[in-house]
CSV table of C-alpha atoms and ligand atoms in Angstrom, one decimal:
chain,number,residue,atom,x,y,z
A,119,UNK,CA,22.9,-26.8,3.8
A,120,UNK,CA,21.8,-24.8,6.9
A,121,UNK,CA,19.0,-22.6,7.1
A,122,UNK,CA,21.9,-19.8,7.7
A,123,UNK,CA,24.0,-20.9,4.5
A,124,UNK,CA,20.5,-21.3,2.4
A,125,UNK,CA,18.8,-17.7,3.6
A,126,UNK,CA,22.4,-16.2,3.3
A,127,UNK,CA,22.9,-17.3,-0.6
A,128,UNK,CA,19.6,-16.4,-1.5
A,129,UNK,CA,19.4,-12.9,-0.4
A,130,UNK,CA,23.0,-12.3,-1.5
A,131,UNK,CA,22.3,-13.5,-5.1
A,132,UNK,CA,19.1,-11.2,-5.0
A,133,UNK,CA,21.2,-8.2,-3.9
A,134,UNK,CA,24.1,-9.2,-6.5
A,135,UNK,CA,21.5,-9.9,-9.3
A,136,UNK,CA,19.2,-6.9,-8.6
A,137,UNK,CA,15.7,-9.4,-8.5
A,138,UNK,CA,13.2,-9.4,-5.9
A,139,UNK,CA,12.2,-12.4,-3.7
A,140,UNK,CA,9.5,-13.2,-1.6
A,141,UNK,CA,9.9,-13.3,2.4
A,142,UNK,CA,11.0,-16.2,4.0
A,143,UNK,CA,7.7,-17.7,6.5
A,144,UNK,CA,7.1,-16.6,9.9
A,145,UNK,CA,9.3,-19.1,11.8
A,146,UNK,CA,11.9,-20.1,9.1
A,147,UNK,CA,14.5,-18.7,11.3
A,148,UNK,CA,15.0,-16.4,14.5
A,149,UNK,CA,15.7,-13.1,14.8
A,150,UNK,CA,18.9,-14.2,16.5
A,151,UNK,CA,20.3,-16.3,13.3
A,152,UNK,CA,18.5,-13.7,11.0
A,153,UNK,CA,21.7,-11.8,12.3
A,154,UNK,CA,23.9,-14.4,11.2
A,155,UNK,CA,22.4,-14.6,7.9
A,156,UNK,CA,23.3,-11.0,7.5
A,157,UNK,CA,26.9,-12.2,8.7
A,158,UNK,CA,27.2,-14.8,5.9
A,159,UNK,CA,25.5,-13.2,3.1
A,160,UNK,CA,28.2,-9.8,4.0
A,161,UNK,CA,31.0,-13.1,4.2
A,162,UNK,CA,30.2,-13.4,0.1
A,163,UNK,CA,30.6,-10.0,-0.4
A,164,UNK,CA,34.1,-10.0,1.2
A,165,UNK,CA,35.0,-12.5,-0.7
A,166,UNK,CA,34.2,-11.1,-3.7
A,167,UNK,CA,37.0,-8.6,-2.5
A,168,UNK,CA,34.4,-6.1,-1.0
A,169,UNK,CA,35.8,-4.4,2.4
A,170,UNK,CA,34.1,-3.5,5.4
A,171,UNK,CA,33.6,-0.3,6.2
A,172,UNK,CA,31.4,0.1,9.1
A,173,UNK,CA,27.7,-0.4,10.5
A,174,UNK,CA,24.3,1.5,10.0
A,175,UNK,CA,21.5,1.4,12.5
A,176,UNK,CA,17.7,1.1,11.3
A,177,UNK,CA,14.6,2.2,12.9
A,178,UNK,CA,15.7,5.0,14.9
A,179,UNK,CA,13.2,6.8,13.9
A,180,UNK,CA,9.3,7.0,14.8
A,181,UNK,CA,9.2,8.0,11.1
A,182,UNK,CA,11.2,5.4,9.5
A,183,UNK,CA,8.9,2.7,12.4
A,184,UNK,CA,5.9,3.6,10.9
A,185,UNK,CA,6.3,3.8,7.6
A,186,UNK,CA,8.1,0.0,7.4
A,187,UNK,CA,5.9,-1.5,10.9
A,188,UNK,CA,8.5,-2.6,12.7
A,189,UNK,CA,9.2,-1.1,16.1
A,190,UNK,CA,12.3,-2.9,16.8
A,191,UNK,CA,16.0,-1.0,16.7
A,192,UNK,CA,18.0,-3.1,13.9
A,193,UNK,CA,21.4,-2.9,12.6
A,194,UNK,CA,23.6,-4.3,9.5
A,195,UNK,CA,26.9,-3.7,8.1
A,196,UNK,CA,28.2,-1.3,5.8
A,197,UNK,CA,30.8,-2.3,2.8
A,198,UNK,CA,32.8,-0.3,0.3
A,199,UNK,CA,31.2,-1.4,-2.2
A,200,UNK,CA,27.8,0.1,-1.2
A,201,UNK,CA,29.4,3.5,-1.5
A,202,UNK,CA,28.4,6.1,-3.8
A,203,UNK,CA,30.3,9.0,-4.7
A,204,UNK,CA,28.8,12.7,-2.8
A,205,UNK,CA,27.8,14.7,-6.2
A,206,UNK,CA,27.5,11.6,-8.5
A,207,UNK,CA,25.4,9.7,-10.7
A,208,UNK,CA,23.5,6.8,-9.4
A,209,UNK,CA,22.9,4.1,-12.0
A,210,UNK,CA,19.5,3.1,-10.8
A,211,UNK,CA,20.4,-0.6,-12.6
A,212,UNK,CA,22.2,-1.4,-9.6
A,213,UNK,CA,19.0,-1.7,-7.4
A,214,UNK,CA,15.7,-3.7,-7.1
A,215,UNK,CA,13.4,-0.5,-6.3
A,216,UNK,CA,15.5,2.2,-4.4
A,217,UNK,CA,14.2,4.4,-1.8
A,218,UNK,CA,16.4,7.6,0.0
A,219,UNK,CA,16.3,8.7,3.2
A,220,UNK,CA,18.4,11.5,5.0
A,221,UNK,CA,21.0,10.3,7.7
A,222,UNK,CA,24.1,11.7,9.9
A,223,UNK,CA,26.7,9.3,9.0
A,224,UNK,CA,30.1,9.2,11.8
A,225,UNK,CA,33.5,8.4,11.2
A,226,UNK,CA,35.4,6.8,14.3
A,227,UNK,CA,38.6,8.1,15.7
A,228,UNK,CA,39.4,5.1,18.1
A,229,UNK,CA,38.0,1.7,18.1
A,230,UNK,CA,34.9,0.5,19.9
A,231,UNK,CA,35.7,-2.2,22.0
A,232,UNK,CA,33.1,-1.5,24.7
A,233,UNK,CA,29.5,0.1,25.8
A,234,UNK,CA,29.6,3.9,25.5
A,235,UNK,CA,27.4,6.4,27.2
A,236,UNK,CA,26.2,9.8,25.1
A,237,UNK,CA,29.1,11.6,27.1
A,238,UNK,CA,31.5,9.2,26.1
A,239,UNK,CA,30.8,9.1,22.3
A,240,UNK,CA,32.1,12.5,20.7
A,241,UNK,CA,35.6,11.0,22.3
A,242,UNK,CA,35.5,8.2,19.7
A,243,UNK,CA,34.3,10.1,16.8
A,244,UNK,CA,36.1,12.0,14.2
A,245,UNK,CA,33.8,14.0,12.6
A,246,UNK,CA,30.1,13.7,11.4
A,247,UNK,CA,29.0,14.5,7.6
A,248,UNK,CA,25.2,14.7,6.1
A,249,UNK,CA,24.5,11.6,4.4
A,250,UNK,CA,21.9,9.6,1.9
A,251,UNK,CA,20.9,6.1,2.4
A,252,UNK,CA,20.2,4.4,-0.6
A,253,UNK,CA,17.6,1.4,1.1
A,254,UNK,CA,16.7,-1.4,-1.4
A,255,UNK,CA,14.6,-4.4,0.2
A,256,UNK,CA,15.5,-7.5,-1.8
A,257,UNK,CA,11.4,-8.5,-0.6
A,258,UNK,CA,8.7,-8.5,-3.3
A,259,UNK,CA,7.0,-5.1,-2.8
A,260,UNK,CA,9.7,-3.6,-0.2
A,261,UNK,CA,7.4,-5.7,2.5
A,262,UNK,CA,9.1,-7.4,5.2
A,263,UNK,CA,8.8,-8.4,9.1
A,264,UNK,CA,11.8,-8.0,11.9
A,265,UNK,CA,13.3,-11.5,10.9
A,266,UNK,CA,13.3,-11.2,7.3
A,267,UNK,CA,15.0,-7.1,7.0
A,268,UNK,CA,17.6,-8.2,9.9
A,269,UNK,CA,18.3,-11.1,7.6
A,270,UNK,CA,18.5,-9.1,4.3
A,271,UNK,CA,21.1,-7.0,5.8
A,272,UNK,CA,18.7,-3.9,6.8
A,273,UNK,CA,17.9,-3.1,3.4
A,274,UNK,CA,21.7,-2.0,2.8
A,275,UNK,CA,22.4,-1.2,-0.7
A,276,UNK,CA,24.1,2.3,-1.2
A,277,UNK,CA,24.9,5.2,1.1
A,278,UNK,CA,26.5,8.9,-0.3
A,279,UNK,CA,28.3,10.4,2.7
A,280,UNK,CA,28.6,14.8,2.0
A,281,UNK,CA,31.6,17.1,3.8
A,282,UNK,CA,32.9,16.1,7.1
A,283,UNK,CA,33.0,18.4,9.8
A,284,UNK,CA,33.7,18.3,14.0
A,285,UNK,CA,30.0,20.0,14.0
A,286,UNK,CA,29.0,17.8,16.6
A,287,UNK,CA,27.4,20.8,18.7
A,288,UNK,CA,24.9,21.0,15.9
A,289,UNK,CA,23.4,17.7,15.8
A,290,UNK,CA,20.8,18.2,18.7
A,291,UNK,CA,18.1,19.5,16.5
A,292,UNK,CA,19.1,20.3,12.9
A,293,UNK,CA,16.3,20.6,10.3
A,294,UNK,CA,16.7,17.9,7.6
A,295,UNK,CA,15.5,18.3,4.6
A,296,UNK,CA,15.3,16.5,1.3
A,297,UNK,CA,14.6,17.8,-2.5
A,298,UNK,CA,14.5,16.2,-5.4
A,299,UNK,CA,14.9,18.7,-8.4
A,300,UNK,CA,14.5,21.8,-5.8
A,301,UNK,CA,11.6,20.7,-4.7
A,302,UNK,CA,11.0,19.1,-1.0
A,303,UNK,CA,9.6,15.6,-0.7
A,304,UNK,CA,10.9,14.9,3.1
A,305,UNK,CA,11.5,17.4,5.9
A,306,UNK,CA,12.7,16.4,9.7
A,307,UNK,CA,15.0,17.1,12.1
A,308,UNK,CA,18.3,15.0,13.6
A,309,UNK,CA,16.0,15.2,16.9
A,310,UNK,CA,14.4,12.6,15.4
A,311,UNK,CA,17.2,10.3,15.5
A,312,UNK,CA,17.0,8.7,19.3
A,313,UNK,CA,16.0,12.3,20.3
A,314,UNK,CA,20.2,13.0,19.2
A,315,UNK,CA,22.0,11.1,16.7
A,316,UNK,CA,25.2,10.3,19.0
A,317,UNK,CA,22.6,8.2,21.0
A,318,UNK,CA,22.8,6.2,17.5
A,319,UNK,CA,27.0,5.4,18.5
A,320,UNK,CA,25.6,4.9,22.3
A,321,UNK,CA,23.0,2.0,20.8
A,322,UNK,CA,25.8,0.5,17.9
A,323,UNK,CA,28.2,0.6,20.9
A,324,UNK,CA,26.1,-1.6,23.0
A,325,UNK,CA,25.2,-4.3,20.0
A,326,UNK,CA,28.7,-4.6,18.6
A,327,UNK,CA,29.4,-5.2,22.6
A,328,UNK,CA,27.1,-7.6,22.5
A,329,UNK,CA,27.6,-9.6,19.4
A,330,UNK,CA,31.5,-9.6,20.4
A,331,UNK,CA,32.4,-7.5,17.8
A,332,UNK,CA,34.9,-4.3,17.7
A,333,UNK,CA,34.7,-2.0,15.4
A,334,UNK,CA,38.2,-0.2,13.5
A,335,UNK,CA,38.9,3.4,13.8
A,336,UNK,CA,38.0,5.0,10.6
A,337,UNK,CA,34.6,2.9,10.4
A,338,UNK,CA,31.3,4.4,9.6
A,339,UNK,CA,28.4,4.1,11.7
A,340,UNK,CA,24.8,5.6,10.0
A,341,UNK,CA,22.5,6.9,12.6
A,342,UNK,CA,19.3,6.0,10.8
A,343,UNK,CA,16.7,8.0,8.8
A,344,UNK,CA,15.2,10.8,9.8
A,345,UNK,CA,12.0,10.5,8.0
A,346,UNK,CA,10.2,8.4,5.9
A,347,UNK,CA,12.4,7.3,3.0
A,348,UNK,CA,10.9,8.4,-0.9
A,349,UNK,CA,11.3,6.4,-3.6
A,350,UNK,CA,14.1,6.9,-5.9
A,351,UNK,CA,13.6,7.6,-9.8
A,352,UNK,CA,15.3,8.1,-12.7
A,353,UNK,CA,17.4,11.6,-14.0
A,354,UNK,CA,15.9,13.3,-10.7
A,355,UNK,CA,18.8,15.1,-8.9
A,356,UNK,CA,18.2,14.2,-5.1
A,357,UNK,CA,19.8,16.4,-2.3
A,358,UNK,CA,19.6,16.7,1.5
A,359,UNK,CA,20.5,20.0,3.7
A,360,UNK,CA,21.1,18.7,7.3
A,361,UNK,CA,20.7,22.4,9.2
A,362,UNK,CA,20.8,25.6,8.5
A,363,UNK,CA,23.3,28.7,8.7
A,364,UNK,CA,26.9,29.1,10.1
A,365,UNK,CA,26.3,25.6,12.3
A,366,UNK,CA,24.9,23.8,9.3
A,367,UNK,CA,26.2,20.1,8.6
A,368,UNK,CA,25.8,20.9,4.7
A,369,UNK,CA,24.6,19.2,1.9
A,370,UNK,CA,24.9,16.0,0.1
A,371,UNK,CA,23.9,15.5,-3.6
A,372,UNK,CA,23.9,12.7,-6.6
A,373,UNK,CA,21.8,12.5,-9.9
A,374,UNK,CA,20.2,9.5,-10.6
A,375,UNK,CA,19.8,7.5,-14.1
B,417,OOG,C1,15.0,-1.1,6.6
B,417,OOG,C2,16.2,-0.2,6.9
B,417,OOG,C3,16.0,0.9,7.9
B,417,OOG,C4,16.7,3.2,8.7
B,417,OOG,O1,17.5,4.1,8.5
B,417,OOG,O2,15.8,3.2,9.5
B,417,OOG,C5,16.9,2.0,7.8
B,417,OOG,C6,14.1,-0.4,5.6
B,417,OOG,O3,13.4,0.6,5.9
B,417,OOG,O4,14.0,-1.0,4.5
B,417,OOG,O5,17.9,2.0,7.1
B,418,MG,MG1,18.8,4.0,6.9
């Protein structure tokens, strides 16, 4: 079996099963076929009838860089399966050791076929919501270098997606803010999102270009945390406010058990 094949069943099984395993050597593979790891491994999940849905960037965030120690902009694909309903309960079973973090989550209006700049972007989007990334690490101890988190599919695991809305005018600098049980644990702003979130379609833009891929109108693309994620636990009610008054984003919500 290939390195890719071997990696790609591993992590899959560890994501399927819920267990934790420990990160592959320095070495074992490159950051290049780390990326096709992720490929395969997302391959299994489509075959177990899971659909694609879109792509999420990681690390776009001096926040999200430090807390994890890796300083490099990632990216992995997004499935139906990892979706979780906006005001629902999260069975925390379904996850190895969950952490949240606050994100602006696009929809696409047109496919992306090529490079786009920041003026270009709003053109292929149909409408931004506030959104939760659920982020589970299939590593021991939610440790990993550039190699082994590209591989394990960017910590994908679950994502809650709140209102759409064409508020694209407010996504320059809205405060971000997330509560669990009323009470803040993470606050931020969407300026810390590649200084504006659409800079987060510029940069998916330019790696689907560049690993030959399109991406369908309707997909998803996450624009990355906002702040350091917090570690999810059980019966707490989580919520995040992406800005504030008539030009506010909203909210996004679920319950966890
Ligand atoms: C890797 C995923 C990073 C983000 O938004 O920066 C990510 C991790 O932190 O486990 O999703
Ligand atoms: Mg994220």
């Amino acid at each position: 079996m290939s390195v890719i094949e071997e990696v790609a069943t591993i992590l899959d099984r560890a994501a399927h099963d819920c267990h934790e395993v420990d990160q592959f050597p320095a070495g074992h593979f490159t950051l290049a076929q780390a990326y096709e790891i992720q490929r395969a491994s997302i391959a299994r999940r489509i075959e177990r009838g899971e659909r694609m849905k879109g792509v999420k960037l990681g690390f776009t965030s001096r926040a999200k860089m430090i807390q994890m120690g890796v300083d490099s902009l990632i990216w992995g694909l997004l499935t139906d399966g990892m979706i979780e309903e906006d005001g629902g309960l999260v069975d925390l079973a379904r996850y190895v050791h969950p952490r949240v973090e606050p994100e602006v989550c696009f929809v696409t209006r047109r496919a992306i076929d090529a490079p786009l700049t920041s003026l270009e972007a709003v053109d292929y989007l149909e409408a931004v919501a506030p959104a939760l990334e659920i982020i589970d690490s299939r590593y021991r101890n939610f440790k990993f270098d550039l190699e082994n988190v590209v591989a394990d599919n960017c910590s994908s695991a679950g994502l809650v997606v709140g209102p759409w809305s064409r508020r694209f005018d407010g996504l320059a600098n809205a405060g971000v803010r997330v509560q669990f049980d009323g009470r803040d644990v993470q606050v931020g702003t969407t300026a810390a999102i590649l200084g504006h979130p659409l800079r987060a379609v510029v940069q998916a833009s330019r790696l689907l270009h560049g690993a030959g891929m399109t991406l369908p109108a309707g997909s998803l693309i996450m624009a990355g945390g906002a702040t350091a994620a917090e570690a999810l636990r059980a019966a707490a009610y989580v919520e995040c406010h992406v800005g504030s008054g008539r030009g506010a984003l909203g909210r996004v919500a679920f319950t966890t058990r």
